[in-house]
mmCIF file with all atom_site columns, C-alpha atoms in Angstrom:
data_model
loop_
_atom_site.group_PDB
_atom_site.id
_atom_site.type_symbol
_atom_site.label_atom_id
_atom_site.label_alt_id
_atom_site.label_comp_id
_atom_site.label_asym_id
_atom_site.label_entity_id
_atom_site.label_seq_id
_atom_site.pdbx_PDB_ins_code
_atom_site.Cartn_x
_atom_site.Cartn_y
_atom_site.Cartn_z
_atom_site.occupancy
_atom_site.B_iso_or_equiv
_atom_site.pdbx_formal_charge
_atom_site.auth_seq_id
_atom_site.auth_comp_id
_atom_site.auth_asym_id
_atom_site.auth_atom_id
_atom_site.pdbx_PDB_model_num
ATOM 1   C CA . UNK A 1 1   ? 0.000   0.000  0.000  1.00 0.00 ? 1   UNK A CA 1
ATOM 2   C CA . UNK A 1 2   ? 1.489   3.508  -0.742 1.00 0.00 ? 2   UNK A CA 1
ATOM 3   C CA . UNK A 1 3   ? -0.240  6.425  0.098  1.00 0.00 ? 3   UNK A CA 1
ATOM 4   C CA . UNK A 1 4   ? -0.157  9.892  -1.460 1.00 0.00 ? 4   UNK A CA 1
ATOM 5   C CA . UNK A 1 5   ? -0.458  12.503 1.361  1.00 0.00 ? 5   UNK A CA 1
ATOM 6   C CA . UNK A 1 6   ? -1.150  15.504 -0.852 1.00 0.00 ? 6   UNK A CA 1
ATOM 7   C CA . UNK A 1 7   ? -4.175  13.296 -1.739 1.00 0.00 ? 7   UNK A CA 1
ATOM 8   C CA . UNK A 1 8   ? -5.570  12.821 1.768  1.00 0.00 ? 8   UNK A CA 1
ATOM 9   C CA . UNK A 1 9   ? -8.138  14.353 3.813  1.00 0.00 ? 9   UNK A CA 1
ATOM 10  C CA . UNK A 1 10  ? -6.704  15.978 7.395  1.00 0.00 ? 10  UNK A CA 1
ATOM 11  C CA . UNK A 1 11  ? -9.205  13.131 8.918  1.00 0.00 ? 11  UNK A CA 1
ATOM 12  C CA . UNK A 1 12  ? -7.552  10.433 6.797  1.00 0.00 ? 12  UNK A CA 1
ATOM 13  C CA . UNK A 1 13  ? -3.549  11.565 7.276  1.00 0.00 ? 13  UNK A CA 1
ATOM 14  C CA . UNK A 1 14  ? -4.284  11.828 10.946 1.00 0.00 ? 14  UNK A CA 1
ATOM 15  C CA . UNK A 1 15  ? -5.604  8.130  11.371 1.00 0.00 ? 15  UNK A CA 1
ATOM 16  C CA . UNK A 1 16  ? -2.784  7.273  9.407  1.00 0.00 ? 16  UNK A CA 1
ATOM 17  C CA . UNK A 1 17  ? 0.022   8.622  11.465 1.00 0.00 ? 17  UNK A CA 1
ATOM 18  C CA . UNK A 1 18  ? -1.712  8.092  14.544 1.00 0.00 ? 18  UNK A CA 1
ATOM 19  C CA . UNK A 1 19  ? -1.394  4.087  14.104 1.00 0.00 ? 19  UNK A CA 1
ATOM 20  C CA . UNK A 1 20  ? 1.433   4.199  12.372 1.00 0.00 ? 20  UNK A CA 1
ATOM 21  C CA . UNK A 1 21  ? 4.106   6.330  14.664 1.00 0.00 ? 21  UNK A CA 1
ATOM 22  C CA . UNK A 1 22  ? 3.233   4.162  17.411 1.00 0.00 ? 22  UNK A CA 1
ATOM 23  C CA . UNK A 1 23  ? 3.448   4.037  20.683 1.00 0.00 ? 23  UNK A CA 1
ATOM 24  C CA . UNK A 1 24  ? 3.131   7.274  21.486 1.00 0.00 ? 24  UNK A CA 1
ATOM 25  C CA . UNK A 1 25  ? 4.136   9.102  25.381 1.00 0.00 ? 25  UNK A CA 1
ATOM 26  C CA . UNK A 1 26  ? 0.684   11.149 26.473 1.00 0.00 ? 26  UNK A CA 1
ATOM 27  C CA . UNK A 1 27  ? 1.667   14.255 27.943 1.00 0.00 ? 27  UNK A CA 1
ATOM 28  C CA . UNK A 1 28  ? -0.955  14.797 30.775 1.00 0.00 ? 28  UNK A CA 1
ATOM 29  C CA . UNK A 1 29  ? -1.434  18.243 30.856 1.00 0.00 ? 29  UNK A CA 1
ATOM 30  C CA . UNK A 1 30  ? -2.442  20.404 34.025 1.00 0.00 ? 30  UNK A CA 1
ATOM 31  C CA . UNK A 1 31  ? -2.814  24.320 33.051 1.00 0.00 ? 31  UNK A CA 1
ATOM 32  C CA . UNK A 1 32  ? -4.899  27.097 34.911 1.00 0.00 ? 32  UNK A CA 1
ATOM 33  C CA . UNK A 1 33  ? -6.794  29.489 33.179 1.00 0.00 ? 33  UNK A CA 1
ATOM 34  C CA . UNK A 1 34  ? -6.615  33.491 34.723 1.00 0.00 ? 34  UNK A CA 1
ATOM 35  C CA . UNK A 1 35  ? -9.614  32.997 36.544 1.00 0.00 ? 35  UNK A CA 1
ATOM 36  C CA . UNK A 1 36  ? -8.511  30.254 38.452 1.00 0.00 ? 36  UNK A CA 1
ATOM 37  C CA . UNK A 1 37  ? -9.602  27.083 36.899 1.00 0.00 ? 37  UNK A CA 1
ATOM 38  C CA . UNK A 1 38  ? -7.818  24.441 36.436 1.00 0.00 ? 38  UNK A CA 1
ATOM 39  C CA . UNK A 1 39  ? -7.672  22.263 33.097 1.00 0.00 ? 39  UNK A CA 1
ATOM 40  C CA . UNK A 1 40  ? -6.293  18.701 33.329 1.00 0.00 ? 40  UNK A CA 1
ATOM 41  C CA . UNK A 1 41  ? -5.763  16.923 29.491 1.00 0.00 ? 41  UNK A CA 1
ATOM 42  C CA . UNK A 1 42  ? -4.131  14.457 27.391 1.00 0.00 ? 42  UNK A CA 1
ATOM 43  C CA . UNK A 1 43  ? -2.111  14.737 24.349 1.00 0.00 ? 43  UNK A CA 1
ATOM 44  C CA . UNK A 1 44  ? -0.309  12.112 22.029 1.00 0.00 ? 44  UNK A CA 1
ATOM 45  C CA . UNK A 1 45  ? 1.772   14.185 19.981 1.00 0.00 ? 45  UNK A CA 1
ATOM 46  C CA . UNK A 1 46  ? 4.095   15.110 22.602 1.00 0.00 ? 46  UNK A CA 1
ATOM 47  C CA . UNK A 1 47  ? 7.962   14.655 22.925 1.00 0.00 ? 47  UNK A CA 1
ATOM 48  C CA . UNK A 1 48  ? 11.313  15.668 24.219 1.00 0.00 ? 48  UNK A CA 1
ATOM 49  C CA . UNK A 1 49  ? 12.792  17.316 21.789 1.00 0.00 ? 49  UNK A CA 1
ATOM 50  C CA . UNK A 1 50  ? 15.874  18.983 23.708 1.00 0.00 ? 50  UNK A CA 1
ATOM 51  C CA . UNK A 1 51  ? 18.004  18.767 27.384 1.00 0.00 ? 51  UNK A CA 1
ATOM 52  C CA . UNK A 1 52  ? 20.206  22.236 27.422 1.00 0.00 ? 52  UNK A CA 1
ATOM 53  C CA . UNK A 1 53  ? 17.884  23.745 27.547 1.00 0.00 ? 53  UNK A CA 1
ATOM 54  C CA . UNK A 1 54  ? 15.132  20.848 28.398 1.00 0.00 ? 54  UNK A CA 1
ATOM 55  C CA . UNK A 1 55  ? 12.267  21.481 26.493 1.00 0.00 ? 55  UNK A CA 1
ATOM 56  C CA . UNK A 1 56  ? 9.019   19.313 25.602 1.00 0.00 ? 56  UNK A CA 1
ATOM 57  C CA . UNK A 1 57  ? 6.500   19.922 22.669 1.00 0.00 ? 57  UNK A CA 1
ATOM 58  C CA . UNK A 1 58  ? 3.157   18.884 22.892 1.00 0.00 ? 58  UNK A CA 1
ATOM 59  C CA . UNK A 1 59  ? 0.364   19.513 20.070 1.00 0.00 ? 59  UNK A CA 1
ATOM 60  C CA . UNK A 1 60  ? -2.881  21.345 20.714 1.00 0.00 ? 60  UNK A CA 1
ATOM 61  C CA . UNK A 1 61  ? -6.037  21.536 18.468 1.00 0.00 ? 61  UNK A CA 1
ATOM 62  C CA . UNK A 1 62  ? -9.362  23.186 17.946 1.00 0.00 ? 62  UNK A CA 1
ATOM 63  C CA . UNK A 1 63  ? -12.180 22.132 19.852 1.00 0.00 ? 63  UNK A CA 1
ATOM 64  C CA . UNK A 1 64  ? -15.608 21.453 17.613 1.00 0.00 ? 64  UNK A CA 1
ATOM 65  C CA . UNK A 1 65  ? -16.054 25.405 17.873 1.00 0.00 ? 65  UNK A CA 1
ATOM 66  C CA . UNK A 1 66  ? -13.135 26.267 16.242 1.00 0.00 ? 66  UNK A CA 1
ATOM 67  C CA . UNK A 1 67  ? -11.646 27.780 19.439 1.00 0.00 ? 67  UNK A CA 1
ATOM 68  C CA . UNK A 1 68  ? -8.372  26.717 20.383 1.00 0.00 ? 68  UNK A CA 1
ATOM 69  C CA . UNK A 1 69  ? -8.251  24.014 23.135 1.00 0.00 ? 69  UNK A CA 1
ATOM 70  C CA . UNK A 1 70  ? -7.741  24.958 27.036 1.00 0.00 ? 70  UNK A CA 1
ATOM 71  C CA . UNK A 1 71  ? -4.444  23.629 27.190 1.00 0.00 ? 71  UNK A CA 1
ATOM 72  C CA . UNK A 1 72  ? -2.966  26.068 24.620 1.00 0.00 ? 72  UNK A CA 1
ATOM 73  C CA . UNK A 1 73  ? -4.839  29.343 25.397 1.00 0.00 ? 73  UNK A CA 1
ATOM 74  C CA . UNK A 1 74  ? -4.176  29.008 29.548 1.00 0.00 ? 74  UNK A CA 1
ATOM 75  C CA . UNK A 1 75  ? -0.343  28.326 28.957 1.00 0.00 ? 75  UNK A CA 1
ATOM 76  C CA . UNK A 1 76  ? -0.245  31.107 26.236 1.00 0.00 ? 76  UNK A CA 1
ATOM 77  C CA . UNK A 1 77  ? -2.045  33.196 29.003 1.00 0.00 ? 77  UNK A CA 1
ATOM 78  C CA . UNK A 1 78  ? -0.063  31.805 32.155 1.00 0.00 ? 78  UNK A CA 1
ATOM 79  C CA . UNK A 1 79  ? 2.930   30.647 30.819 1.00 0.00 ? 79  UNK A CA 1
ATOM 80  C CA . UNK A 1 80  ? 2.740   27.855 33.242 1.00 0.00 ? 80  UNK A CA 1
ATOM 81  C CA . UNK A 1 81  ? 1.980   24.390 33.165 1.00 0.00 ? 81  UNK A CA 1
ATOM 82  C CA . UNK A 1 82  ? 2.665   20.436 34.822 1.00 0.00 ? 82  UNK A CA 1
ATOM 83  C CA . UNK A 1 83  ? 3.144   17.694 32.649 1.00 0.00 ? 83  UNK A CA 1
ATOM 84  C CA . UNK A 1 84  ? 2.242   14.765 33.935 1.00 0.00 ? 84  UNK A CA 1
ATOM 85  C CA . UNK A 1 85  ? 3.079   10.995 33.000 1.00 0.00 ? 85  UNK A CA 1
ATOM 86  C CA . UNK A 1 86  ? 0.374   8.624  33.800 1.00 0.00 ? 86  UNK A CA 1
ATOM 87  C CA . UNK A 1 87  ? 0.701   4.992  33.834 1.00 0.00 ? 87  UNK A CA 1
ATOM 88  C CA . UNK A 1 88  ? -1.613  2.146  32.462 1.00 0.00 ? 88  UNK A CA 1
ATOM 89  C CA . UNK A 1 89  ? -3.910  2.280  35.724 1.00 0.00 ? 89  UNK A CA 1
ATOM 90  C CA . UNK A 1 90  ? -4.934  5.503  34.894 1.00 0.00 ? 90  UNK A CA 1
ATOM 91  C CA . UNK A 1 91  ? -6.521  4.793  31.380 1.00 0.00 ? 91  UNK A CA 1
ATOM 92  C CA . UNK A 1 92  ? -9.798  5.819  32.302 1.00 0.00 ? 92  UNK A CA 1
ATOM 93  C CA . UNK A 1 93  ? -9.201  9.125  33.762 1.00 0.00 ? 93  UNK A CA 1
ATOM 94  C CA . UNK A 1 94  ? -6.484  10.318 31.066 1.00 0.00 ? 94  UNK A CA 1
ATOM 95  C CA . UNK A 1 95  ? -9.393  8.776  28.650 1.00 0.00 ? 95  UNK A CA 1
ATOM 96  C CA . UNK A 1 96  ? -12.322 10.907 30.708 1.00 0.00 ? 96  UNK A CA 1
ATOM 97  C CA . UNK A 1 97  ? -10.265 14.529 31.020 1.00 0.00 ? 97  UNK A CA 1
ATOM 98  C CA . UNK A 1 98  ? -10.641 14.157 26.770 1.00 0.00 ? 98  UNK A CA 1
ATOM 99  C CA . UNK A 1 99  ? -14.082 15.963 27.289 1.00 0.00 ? 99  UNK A CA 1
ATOM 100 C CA . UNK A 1 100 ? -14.466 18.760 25.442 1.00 0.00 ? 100 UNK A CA 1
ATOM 101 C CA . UNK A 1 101 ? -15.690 21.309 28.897 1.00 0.00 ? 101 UNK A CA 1
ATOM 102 C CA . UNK A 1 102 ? -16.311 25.071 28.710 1.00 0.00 ? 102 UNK A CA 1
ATOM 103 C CA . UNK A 1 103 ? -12.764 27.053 29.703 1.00 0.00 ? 103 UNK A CA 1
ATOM 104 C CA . UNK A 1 104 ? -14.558 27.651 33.432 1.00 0.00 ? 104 UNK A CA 1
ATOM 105 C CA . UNK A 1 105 ? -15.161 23.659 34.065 1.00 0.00 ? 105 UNK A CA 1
ATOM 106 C CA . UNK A 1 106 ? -12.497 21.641 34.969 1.00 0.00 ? 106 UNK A CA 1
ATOM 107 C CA . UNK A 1 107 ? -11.953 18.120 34.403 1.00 0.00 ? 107 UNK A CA 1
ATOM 108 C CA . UNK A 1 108 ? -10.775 17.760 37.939 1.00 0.00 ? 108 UNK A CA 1
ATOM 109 C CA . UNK A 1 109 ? -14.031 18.355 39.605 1.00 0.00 ? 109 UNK A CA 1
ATOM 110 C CA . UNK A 1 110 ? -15.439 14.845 37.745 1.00 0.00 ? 110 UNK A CA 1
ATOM 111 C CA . UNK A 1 111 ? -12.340 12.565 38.445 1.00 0.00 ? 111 UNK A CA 1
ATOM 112 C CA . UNK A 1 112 ? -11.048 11.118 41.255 1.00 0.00 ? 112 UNK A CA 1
ATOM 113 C CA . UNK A 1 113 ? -7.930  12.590 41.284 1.00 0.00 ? 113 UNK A CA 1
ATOM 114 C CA . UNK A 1 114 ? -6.010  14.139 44.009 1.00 0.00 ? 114 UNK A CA 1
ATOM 115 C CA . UNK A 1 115 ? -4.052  17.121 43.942 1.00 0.00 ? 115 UNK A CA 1
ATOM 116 C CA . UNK A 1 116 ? -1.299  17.795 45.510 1.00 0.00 ? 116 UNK A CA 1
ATOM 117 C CA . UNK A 1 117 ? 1.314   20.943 46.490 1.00 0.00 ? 117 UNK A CA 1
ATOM 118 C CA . UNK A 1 118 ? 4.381   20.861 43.641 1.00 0.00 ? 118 UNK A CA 1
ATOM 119 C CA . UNK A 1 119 ? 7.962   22.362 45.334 1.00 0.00 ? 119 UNK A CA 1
ATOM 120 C CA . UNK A 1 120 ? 9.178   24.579 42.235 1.00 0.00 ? 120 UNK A CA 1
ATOM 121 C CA . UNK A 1 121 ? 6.107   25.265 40.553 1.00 0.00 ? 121 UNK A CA 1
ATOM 122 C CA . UNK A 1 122 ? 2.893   27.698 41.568 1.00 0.00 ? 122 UNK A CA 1
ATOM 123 C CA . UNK A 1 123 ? 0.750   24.937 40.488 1.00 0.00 ? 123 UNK A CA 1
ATOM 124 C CA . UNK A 1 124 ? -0.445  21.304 42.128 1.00 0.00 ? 124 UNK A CA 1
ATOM 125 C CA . UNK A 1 125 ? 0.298   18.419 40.357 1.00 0.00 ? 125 UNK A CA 1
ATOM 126 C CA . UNK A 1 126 ? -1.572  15.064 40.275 1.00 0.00 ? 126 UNK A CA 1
ATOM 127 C CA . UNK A 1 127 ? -0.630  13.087 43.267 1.00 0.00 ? 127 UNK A CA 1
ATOM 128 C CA . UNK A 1 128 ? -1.064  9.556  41.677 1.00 0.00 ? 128 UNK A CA 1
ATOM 129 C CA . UNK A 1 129 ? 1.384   10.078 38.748 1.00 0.00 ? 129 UNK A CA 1
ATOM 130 C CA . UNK A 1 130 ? 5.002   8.920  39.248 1.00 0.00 ? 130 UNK A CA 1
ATOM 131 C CA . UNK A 1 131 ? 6.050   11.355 36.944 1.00 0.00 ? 131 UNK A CA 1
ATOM 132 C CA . UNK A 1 132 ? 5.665   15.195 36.843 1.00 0.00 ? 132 UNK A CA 1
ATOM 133 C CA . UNK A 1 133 ? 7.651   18.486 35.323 1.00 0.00 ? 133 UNK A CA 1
ATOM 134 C CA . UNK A 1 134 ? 7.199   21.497 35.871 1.00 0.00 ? 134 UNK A CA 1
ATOM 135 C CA . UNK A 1 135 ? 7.671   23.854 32.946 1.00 0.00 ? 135 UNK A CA 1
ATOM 136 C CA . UNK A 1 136 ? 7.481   27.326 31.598 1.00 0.00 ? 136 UNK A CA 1
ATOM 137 C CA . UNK A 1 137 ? 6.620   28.270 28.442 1.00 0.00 ? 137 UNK A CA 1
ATOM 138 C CA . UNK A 1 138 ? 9.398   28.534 25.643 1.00 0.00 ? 138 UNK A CA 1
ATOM 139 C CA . UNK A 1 139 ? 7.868   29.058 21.966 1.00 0.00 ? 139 UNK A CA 1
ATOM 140 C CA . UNK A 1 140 ? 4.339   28.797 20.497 1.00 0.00 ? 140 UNK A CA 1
ATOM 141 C CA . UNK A 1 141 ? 4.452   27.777 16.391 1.00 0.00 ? 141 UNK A CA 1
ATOM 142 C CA . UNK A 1 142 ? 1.112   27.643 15.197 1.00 0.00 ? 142 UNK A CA 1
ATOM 143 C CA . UNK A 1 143 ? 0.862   25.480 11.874 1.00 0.00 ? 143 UNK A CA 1
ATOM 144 C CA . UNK A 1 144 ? -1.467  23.694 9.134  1.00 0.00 ? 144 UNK A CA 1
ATOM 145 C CA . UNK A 1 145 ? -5.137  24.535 8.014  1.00 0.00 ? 145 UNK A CA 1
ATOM 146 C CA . UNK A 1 146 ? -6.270  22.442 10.843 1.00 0.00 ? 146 UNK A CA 1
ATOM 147 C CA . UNK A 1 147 ? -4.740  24.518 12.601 1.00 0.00 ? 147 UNK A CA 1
ATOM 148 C CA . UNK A 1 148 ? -2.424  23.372 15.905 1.00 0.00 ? 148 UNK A CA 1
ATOM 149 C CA . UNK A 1 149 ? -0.882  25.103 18.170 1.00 0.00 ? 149 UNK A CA 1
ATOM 150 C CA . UNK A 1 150 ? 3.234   22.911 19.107 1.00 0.00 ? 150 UNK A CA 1
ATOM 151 C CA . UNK A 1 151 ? 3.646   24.370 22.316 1.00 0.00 ? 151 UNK A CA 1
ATOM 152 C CA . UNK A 1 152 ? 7.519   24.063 23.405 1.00 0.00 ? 152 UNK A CA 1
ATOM 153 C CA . UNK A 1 153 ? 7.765   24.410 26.603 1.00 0.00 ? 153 UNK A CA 1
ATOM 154 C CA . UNK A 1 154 ? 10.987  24.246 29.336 1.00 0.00 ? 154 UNK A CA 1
ATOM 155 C CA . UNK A 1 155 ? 11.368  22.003 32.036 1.00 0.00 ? 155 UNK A CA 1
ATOM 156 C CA . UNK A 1 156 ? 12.262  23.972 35.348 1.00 0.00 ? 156 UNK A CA 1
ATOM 157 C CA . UNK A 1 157 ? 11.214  20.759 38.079 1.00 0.00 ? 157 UNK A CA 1
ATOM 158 C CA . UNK A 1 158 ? 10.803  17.274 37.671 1.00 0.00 ? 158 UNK A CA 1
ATOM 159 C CA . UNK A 1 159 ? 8.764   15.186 40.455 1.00 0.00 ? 159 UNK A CA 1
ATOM 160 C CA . UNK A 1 160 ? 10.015  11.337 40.187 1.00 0.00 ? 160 UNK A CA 1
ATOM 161 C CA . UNK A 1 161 ? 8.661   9.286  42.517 1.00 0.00 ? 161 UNK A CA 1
ATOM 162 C CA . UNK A 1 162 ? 11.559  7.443  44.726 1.00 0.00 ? 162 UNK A CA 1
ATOM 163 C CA . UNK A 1 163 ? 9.703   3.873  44.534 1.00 0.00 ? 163 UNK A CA 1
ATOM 164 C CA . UNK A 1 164 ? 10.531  4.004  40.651 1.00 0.00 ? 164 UNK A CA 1
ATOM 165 C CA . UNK A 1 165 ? 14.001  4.838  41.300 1.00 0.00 ? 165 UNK A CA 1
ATOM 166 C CA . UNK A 1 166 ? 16.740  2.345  41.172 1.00 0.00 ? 166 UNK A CA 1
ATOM 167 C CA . UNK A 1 167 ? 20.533  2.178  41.420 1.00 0.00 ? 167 UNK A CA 1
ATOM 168 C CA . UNK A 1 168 ? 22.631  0.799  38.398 1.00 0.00 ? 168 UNK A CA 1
ATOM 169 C CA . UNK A 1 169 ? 25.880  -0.987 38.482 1.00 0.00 ? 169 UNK A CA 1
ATOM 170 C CA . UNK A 1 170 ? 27.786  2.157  38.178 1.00 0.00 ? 170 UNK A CA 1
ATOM 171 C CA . UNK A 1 171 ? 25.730  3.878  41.317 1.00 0.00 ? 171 UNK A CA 1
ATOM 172 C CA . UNK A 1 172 ? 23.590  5.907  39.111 1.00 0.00 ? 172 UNK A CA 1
ATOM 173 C CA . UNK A 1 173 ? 20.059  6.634  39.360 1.00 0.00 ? 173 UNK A CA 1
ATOM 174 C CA . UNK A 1 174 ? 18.228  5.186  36.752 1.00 0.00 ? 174 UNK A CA 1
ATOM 175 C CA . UNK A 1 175 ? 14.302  5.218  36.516 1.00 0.00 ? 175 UNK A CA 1
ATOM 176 C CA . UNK A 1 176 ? 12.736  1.683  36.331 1.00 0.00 ? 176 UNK A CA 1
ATOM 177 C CA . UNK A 1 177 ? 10.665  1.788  32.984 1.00 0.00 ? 177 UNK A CA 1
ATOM 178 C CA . UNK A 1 178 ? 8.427   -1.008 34.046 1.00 0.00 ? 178 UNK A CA 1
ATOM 179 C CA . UNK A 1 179 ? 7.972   0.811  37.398 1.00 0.00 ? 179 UNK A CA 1
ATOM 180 C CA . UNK A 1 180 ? 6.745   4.015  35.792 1.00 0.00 ? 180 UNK A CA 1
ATOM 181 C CA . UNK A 1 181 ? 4.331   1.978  33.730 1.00 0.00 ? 181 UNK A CA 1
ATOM 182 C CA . UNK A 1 182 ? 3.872   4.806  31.032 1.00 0.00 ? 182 UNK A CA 1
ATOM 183 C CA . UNK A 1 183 ? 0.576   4.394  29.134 1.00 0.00 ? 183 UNK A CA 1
ATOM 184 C CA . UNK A 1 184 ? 1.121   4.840  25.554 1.00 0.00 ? 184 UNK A CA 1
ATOM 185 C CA . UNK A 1 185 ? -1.305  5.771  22.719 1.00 0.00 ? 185 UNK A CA 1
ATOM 186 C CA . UNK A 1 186 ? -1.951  3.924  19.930 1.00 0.00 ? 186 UNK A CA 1
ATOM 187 C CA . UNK A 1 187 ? -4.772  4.443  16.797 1.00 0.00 ? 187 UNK A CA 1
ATOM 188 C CA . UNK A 1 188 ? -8.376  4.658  17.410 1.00 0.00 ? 188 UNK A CA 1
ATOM 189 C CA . UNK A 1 189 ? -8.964  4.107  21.257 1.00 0.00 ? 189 UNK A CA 1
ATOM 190 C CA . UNK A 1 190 ? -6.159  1.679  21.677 1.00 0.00 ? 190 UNK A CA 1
ATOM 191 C CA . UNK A 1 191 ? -3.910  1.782  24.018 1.00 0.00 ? 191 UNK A CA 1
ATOM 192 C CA . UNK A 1 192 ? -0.754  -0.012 25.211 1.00 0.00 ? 192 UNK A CA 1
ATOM 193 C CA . UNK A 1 193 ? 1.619   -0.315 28.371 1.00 0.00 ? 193 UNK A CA 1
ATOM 194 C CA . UNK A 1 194 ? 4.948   -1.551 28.348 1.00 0.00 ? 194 UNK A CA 1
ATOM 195 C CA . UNK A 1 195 ? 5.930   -4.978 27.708 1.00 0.00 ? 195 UNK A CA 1
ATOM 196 C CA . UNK A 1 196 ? 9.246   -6.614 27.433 1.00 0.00 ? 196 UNK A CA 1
ATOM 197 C CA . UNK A 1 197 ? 12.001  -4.297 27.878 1.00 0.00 ? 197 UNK A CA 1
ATOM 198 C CA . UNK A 1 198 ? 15.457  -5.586 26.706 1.00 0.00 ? 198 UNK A CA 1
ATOM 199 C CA . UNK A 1 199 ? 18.809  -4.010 25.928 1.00 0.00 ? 199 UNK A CA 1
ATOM 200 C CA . UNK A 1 200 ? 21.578  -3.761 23.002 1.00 0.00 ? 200 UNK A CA 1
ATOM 201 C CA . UNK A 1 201 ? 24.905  -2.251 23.509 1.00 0.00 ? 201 UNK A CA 1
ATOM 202 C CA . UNK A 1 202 ? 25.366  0.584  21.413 1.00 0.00 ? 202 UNK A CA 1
ATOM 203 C CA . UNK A 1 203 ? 28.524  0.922  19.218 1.00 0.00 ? 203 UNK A CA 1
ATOM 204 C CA . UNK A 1 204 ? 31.177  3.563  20.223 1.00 0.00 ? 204 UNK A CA 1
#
């Protein structure tokens, strides 16, 4: 099968890469709009893309309206945010805080979530994820006809949780990858968690 992007609807291009470039991290995203509210969603096109200086990217949509979604216009408006990494037995909530809510409901008050105070950040991150940063925003590159927003942001704190945290041979830390559990995103409403993980030395 080949396919010709140029002859593809958005729809169709976007079910293709979604089950192709798979699995995918889910950024969980916690952002507070200037009244106070806070927003709590998932996205799948999210990635490190850089250490010095440590930025993620995550991409944000429209919402059926037309109007950008929460977690773009708060962080554009804020310039704060916590990124969260959920693991496999959160499916359902990272699923549920998908809702498309008005800007003054949040997510929060229908989940059973608990919130908790972040050391580094003005915001509270989510107390049952092993994995949180705390980031500023860096750059804002709005793109297509769709359109979306790819919202680098910088990393200033990172919340690991110590029970995922292991010692190598060398007396380094070293974050257990089965521990973390990341869930991962695949097409449709699949998802995955991690299997087998297995190593190859890397040439020098």
């Amino acid at each position: 099968m080949i396919l010709d992007f140029d002859s593809l609807s958005p729809n169709k291009v976007y079910h293709t890469l979604t089950q192709t470039v798979v699995p995918r991290p889910v950024a969980w995203v916690l952002s507070e709009n200037t009244q106070g509210t806070l927003n709590l969603a998932p996205f799948s096109y999210f990635t490190a893309v850089s250490s010095d200086p440590a930025v993620l990217m995550y991409a944000v949509g429209v919402k059926p309206c037309g109007e950008y979604k929460d977690s773009a216009l708060n962080v554009e408006a804020t310039e704060e945010l916590v990124i969260h990494i959920a693991d496999s037995r959160l499916a359902d909530e990272v699923t549920l805080s998908a809702a498309t809510l008005p800007n003054d409901q949040s997510e929060l008050d229908t989940l059973d979530l608990t919130l908790t105070d972040f050391a580094g950040s003005t915001l509270p991150r989510v107390a049952q994820c092993k994995v949180a940063f705390a980031c500023k925003l860096h750059k804002v590159v709005e793109m297509g006809e769709l359109p979306m927003k790819l919202m680098f942001v910088q990393v200033t704190h990172a919340y690991i949780d110590d029970e995922i945290v292991e010692t190598d041979h060398k007396g380094r830390s070293k974050v257990d990858a089965l521990a973390l559990d990341p869930i991962a995103r695949l097409g449709g409403g699949e998802y995955a968690s991690l299997g087998e993980v297995f190593k190859i030395t890397r040439p020098a």
